[in-house]
Structure formats: structure tokens, C-alpha cells
């Protein structure tokens, strides 16, 4: 009889221990979820740099997916503009020459310390664009803009643009970013000038979206 009682006791204890292990294992798997925490945002940036030793403004936008606040994948696009005195009246009308261009492509951005208030990222854009020159009498209220734009007025180029950003995570929905980037481009060829668009730019921008769509859930006892 004692042997039977001891055997039943051992079976009961073993069952309880096994059940507790399964419960603990389920709890850990549920609370320490290994699934990706998703995010998505739209960003607008203003940058300043120089092209042909001329002050140049850059306007940039990005649309990207964020995985675990560690990696961004998306699309980025930039437009830029500067002006200079018209030293080629044989090519352009007006007293100013404007340099105008745009580029865009794949945006990748690894992130360090993404869960902290201040984090660091390393964005890179790989793509292409076009640049051209046009004449305009800017001193006359932007009138007399040349209307005979043709495809020959622009030339295409390839670009790789790496950079470094400091991110300020104000909330789950907004980030402020400041950063530095450098353009590596292929040469373009225009009647006015042949060259590249290599150079630094610095700027600031705002990201608006949801950077963490998932949150850990606590397991509640069903007692």
C-alpha cells in the first residue's frame, strides 16, 4: 500500500512539474515574442550644400518600412536648385542661369539604439536622376521663363548617396532627424557644362508615421 501511495505521489508531482514547465515555456514564448515589430513613415527633409561652388537647396522626401526599429527599406527622392549670373547669353535668355535637377531610388537605413530617445542611423540611397540648366530673368518676378524645354536640356546620372543621421525619437509617431550625406554621381554632359554632382550636404527633417505597430502583451492569469 505504501508503495502504491509513493508511486501515485511521484506521478502527481512529476505531472505538476511538467505542467508548470509547459506553462513557463508558453509564457516566455508569448511575452518574449520573436516576430518582427513593424513600422512605416513618411519623411520630409531640407538640406544645404554646394554645386559648382554655388549655394544649393535640396528638398527630400522618403517613404519607408521599418523593421524592429533596426532597419529601414523604402524609396527616397530629392529635388535641388541653384542659380548664377548668365555668362552664356548665346545659350540662355535673362540675367540668371538656373541649375535644376532631381534624383531618387532605393533607400536603406540601418539604425543603432533604435529604442532609445537618441539613436544613430546610416542611410544610403542608390538610384538615378537628371540635371539641366535653364535661363530666366529672375530679377523680373520670374517672368520670361524659357518655354522651349526639350529632352536635350537634361542629362541623366547615376548616384550613390551615403550619410549619417542623429534621430530624436519624440514619440511613437514622430522623429526629428539631423544629418550629413555625400553624393557620388556619374558625369553629366550639357552644352553649358560637363561635370558631376559630388559633394556634401547637411540638413534637418521630420519623420511622421508609426515606428512600432506592435507592443508586448502581458499574460494574465485565468483564475
PDB file of N, CA and C in Angstrom, residues 41-45 47 58-65 72-80 101-109 123-130 157 159-161 165 177 181 207:
ATOM      1  N   UNK A  41       6.652  55.074 -42.259  1.00  0.00           N
ATOM      2  CA  UNK A  41       6.648  56.518 -42.072  1.00  0.00           C
ATOM      3  C   UNK A  41       6.828  57.245 -43.398  1.00  0.00           C
ATOM      4  N   UNK A  42       6.518  58.535 -43.365  1.00  0.00           N
ATOM      5  CA  UNK A  42       6.777  59.459 -44.459  1.00  0.00           C
ATOM      6  C   UNK A  42       7.610  60.595 -43.895  1.00  0.00           C
ATOM      7  N   UNK A  43       8.692  60.969 -44.593  1.00  0.00           N
ATOM      8  CA  UNK A  43       9.621  61.973 -44.071  1.00  0.00           C
ATOM      9  C   UNK A  43       9.859  63.071 -45.089  1.00  0.00           C
ATOM     10  N   UNK A  44      10.112  64.286 -44.566  1.00  0.00           N
ATOM     11  CA  UNK A  44      10.456  65.439 -45.394  1.00  0.00           C
ATOM     12  C   UNK A  44      11.714  66.078 -44.806  1.00  0.00           C
ATOM     13  N   UNK A  45      12.683  66.386 -45.682  1.00  0.00           N
ATOM     14  CA  UNK A  45      13.956  66.959 -45.245  1.00  0.00           C
ATOM     15  C   UNK A  45      14.326  68.163 -46.103  1.00  0.00           C
ATOM     16  N   UNK A  47      17.939  70.181 -47.037  1.00  0.00           N
ATOM     17  CA  UNK A  47      19.386  70.106 -46.928  1.00  0.00           C
ATOM     18  C   UNK A  47      20.025  71.284 -47.651  1.00  0.00           C
ATOM     19  N   UNK A  58      18.325  71.581 -51.253  1.00  0.00           N
ATOM     20  CA  UNK A  58      17.849  70.232 -51.559  1.00  0.00           C
ATOM     21  C   UNK A  58      16.577  69.968 -50.760  1.00  0.00           C
ATOM     22  N   UNK A  59      15.547  69.518 -51.436  1.00  0.00           N
ATOM     23  CA  UNK A  59      14.324  69.088 -50.774  1.00  0.00           C
ATOM     24  C   UNK A  59      14.151  67.601 -50.966  1.00  0.00           C
ATOM     25  N   UNK A  60      13.960  66.885 -49.870  1.00  0.00           N
ATOM     26  CA  UNK A  60      13.945  65.420 -49.928  1.00  0.00           C
ATOM     27  C   UNK A  60      12.701  64.866 -49.258  1.00  0.00           C
ATOM     28  N   UNK A  61      12.196  63.761 -49.803  1.00  0.00           N
ATOM     29  CA  UNK A  61      11.135  63.022 -49.124  1.00  0.00           C
ATOM     30  C   UNK A  61      11.494  61.539 -49.134  1.00  0.00           C
ATOM     31  N   UNK A  62      10.988  60.825 -48.148  1.00  0.00           N
ATOM     32  CA  UNK A  62      11.218  59.391 -48.033  1.00  0.00           C
ATOM     33  C   UNK A  62       9.929  58.711 -47.611  1.00  0.00           C
ATOM     34  N   UNK A  63       9.715  57.531 -48.132  1.00  0.00           N
ATOM     35  CA  UNK A  63       8.645  56.653 -47.667  1.00  0.00           C
ATOM     36  C   UNK A  63       9.274  55.303 -47.401  1.00  0.00           C
ATOM     37  N   UNK A  64       9.175  54.812 -46.162  1.00  0.00           N
ATOM     38  CA  UNK A  64       9.933  53.615 -45.816  1.00  0.00           C
ATOM     39  C   UNK A  64       9.192  52.727 -44.823  1.00  0.00           C
ATOM     40  N   UNK A  65       9.548  51.469 -44.873  1.00  0.00           N
ATOM     41  CA  UNK A  65       9.106  50.459 -43.912  1.00  0.00           C
ATOM     42  C   UNK A  65      10.226  50.264 -42.886  1.00  0.00           C
ATOM     43  N   UNK A  72      15.506  50.233 -42.081  1.00  0.00           N
ATOM     44  CA  UNK A  72      14.500  50.853 -42.931  1.00  0.00           C
ATOM     45  C   UNK A  72      14.757  50.472 -44.384  1.00  0.00           C
ATOM     46  N   UNK A  73      13.670  50.219 -45.106  1.00  0.00           N
ATOM     47  CA  UNK A  73      13.739  49.933 -46.533  1.00  0.00           C
ATOM     48  C   UNK A  73      12.615  50.713 -47.199  1.00  0.00           C
ATOM     49  N   UNK A  74      12.945  51.501 -48.225  1.00  0.00           N
ATOM     50  CA  UNK A  74      11.899  52.282 -48.865  1.00  0.00           C
ATOM     51  C   UNK A  74      12.398  53.003 -50.104  1.00  0.00           C
ATOM     52  N   UNK A  75      11.749  54.125 -50.368  1.00  0.00           N
ATOM     53  CA  UNK A  75      12.068  54.937 -51.544  1.00  0.00           C
ATOM     54  C   UNK A  75      12.338  56.364 -51.100  1.00  0.00           C
ATOM     55  N   UNK A  76      13.361  56.986 -51.706  1.00  0.00           N
ATOM     56  CA  UNK A  76      13.677  58.375 -51.423  1.00  0.00           C
ATOM     57  C   UNK A  76      13.796  59.173 -52.703  1.00  0.00           C
ATOM     58  N   UNK A  77      13.413  60.430 -52.639  1.00  0.00           N
ATOM     59  CA  UNK A  77      13.516  61.315 -53.787  1.00  0.00           C
ATOM     60  C   UNK A  77      13.968  62.704 -53.376  1.00  0.00           C
ATOM     61  N   UNK A  78      14.739  63.370 -54.221  1.00  0.00           N
ATOM     62  CA  UNK A  78      15.299  64.686 -53.913  1.00  0.00           C
ATOM     63  C   UNK A  78      15.224  65.585 -55.136  1.00  0.00           C
ATOM     64  N   UNK A  79      14.893  66.856 -54.917  1.00  0.00           N
ATOM     65  CA  UNK A  79      14.997  67.882 -55.947  1.00  0.00           C
ATOM     66  C   UNK A  79      15.986  68.933 -55.448  1.00  0.00           C
ATOM     67  N   UNK A  80      16.703  69.586 -56.382  1.00  0.00           N
ATOM     68  CA  UNK A  80      17.685  70.591 -55.976  1.00  0.00           C
ATOM     69  C   UNK A  80      17.710  71.725 -56.986  1.00  0.00           C
ATOM     70  N   UNK A 101      17.547  69.958 -60.866  1.00  0.00           N
ATOM     71  CA  UNK A 101      17.652  68.520 -61.032  1.00  0.00           C
ATOM     72  C   UNK A 101      16.870  67.754 -60.001  1.00  0.00           C
ATOM     73  N   UNK A 102      16.800  66.462 -60.187  1.00  0.00           N
ATOM     74  CA  UNK A 102      16.095  65.578 -59.271  1.00  0.00           C
ATOM     75  C   UNK A 102      16.690  64.187 -59.373  1.00  0.00           C
ATOM     76  N   UNK A 103      16.616  63.462 -58.269  1.00  0.00           N
ATOM     77  CA  UNK A 103      17.054  62.072 -58.287  1.00  0.00           C
ATOM     78  C   UNK A 103      16.281  61.289 -57.238  1.00  0.00           C
ATOM     79  N   UNK A 104      16.282  59.982 -57.397  1.00  0.00           N
ATOM     80  CA  UNK A 104      15.570  59.124 -56.463  1.00  0.00           C
ATOM     81  C   UNK A 104      16.011  57.689 -56.618  1.00  0.00           C
ATOM     82  N   UNK A 105      15.579  56.854 -55.685  1.00  0.00           N
ATOM     83  CA  UNK A 105      15.940  55.453 -55.762  1.00  0.00           C
ATOM     84  C   UNK A 105      15.671  54.705 -54.473  1.00  0.00           C
ATOM     85  N   UNK A 106      16.330  53.576 -54.327  1.00  0.00           N
ATOM     86  CA  UNK A 106      16.164  52.707 -53.164  1.00  0.00           C
ATOM     87  C   UNK A 106      16.813  53.335 -51.937  1.00  0.00           C
ATOM     88  N   UNK A 107      16.059  53.377 -50.851  1.00  0.00           N
ATOM     89  CA  UNK A 107      16.552  53.929 -49.575  1.00  0.00           C
ATOM     90  C   UNK A 107      16.722  52.802 -48.571  1.00  0.00           C
ATOM     91  N   UNK A 108      17.933  52.687 -48.015  1.00  0.00           N
ATOM     92  CA  UNK A 108      18.235  51.721 -46.957  1.00  0.00           C
ATOM     93  C   UNK A 108      18.831  52.474 -45.779  1.00  0.00           C
ATOM     94  N   UNK A 109      18.449  52.089 -44.553  1.00  0.00           N
ATOM     95  CA  UNK A 109      18.938  52.833 -43.390  1.00  0.00           C
ATOM     96  C   UNK A 109      19.033  51.937 -42.156  1.00  0.00           C
ATOM     97  N   UNK A 123      21.941  56.116 -43.400  1.00  0.00           N
ATOM     98  CA  UNK A 123      21.141  55.993 -44.618  1.00  0.00           C
ATOM     99  C   UNK A 123      22.013  55.928 -45.868  1.00  0.00           C
ATOM    100  N   UNK A 124      21.510  55.249 -46.876  1.00  0.00           N
ATOM    101  CA  UNK A 124      22.165  55.240 -48.185  1.00  0.00           C
ATOM    102  C   UNK A 124      21.075  55.171 -49.251  1.00  0.00           C
ATOM    103  N   UNK A 125      21.239  55.958 -50.285  1.00  0.00           N
ATOM    104  CA  UNK A 125      20.319  55.956 -51.419  1.00  0.00           C
ATOM    105  C   UNK A 125      21.092  55.534 -52.660  1.00  0.00           C
ATOM    106  N   UNK A 126      20.506  54.623 -53.423  1.00  0.00           N
ATOM    107  CA  UNK A 126      21.096  54.160 -54.678  1.00  0.00           C
ATOM    108  C   UNK A 126      20.051  54.336 -55.768  1.00  0.00           C
ATOM    109  N   UNK A 127      20.376  55.114 -56.798  1.00  0.00           N
ATOM    110  CA  UNK A 127      19.389  55.351 -57.841  1.00  0.00           C
ATOM    111  C   UNK A 127      19.937  56.179 -58.976  1.00  0.00           C
ATOM    112  N   UNK A 128      19.089  57.021 -59.519  1.00  0.00           N
ATOM    113  CA  UNK A 128      19.483  57.845 -60.648  1.00  0.00           C
ATOM    114  C   UNK A 128      18.655  59.108 -60.707  1.00  0.00           C
ATOM    115  N   UNK A 129      19.040  60.011 -61.609  1.00  0.00           N
ATOM    116  CA  UNK A 129      18.326  61.270 -61.738  1.00  0.00           C
ATOM    117  C   UNK A 129      18.687  61.991 -63.014  1.00  0.00           C
ATOM    118  N   UNK A 130      18.313  63.264 -63.071  1.00  0.00           N
ATOM    119  CA  UNK A 130      18.584  64.101 -64.237  1.00  0.00           C
ATOM    120  C   UNK A 130      18.859  65.523 -63.773  1.00  0.00           C
ATOM    121  N   UNK A 157      22.050  60.848 -64.746  1.00  0.00           N
ATOM    122  CA  UNK A 157      23.222  60.460 -63.978  1.00  0.00           C
ATOM    123  C   UNK A 157      22.848  59.362 -62.996  1.00  0.00           C
ATOM    124  N   UNK A 159      23.602  57.769 -59.102  1.00  0.00           N
ATOM    125  CA  UNK A 159      24.003  58.330 -57.811  1.00  0.00           C
ATOM    126  C   UNK A 159      23.998  57.275 -56.721  1.00  0.00           C
ATOM    127  N   UNK A 160      24.992  57.369 -55.838  1.00  0.00           N
ATOM    128  CA  UNK A 160      25.031  56.651 -54.561  1.00  0.00           C
ATOM    129  C   UNK A 160      25.260  57.709 -53.489  1.00  0.00           C
ATOM    130  N   UNK A 161      24.362  57.765 -52.503  1.00  0.00           N
ATOM    131  CA  UNK A 161      24.425  58.832 -51.504  1.00  0.00           C
ATOM    132  C   UNK A 161      24.357  58.254 -50.099  1.00  0.00           C
ATOM    133  N   UNK A 165      22.882  59.980 -39.733  1.00  0.00           N
ATOM    134  CA  UNK A 165      21.817  60.768 -39.114  1.00  0.00           C
ATOM    135  C   UNK A 165      21.807  60.574 -37.606  1.00  0.00           C
ATOM    136  N   UNK A 177      15.182  64.271 -37.398  1.00  0.00           N
ATOM    137  CA  UNK A 177      16.493  63.781 -37.803  1.00  0.00           C
ATOM    138  C   UNK A 177      17.357  64.926 -38.313  1.00  0.00           C
ATOM    139  N   UNK A 181      25.298  63.990 -45.468  1.00  0.00           N
ATOM    140  CA  UNK A 181      25.392  62.977 -46.500  1.00  0.00           C
ATOM    141  C   UNK A 181      26.315  63.453 -47.616  1.00  0.00           C
ATOM    142  N   UNK A 207      10.163  62.925 -39.528  1.00  0.00           N
ATOM    143  CA  UNK A 207       9.526  61.669 -39.904  1.00  0.00           C
ATOM    144  C   UNK A 207       8.188  61.572 -39.175  1.00  0.00           C
TER     145      UNK A 207
END
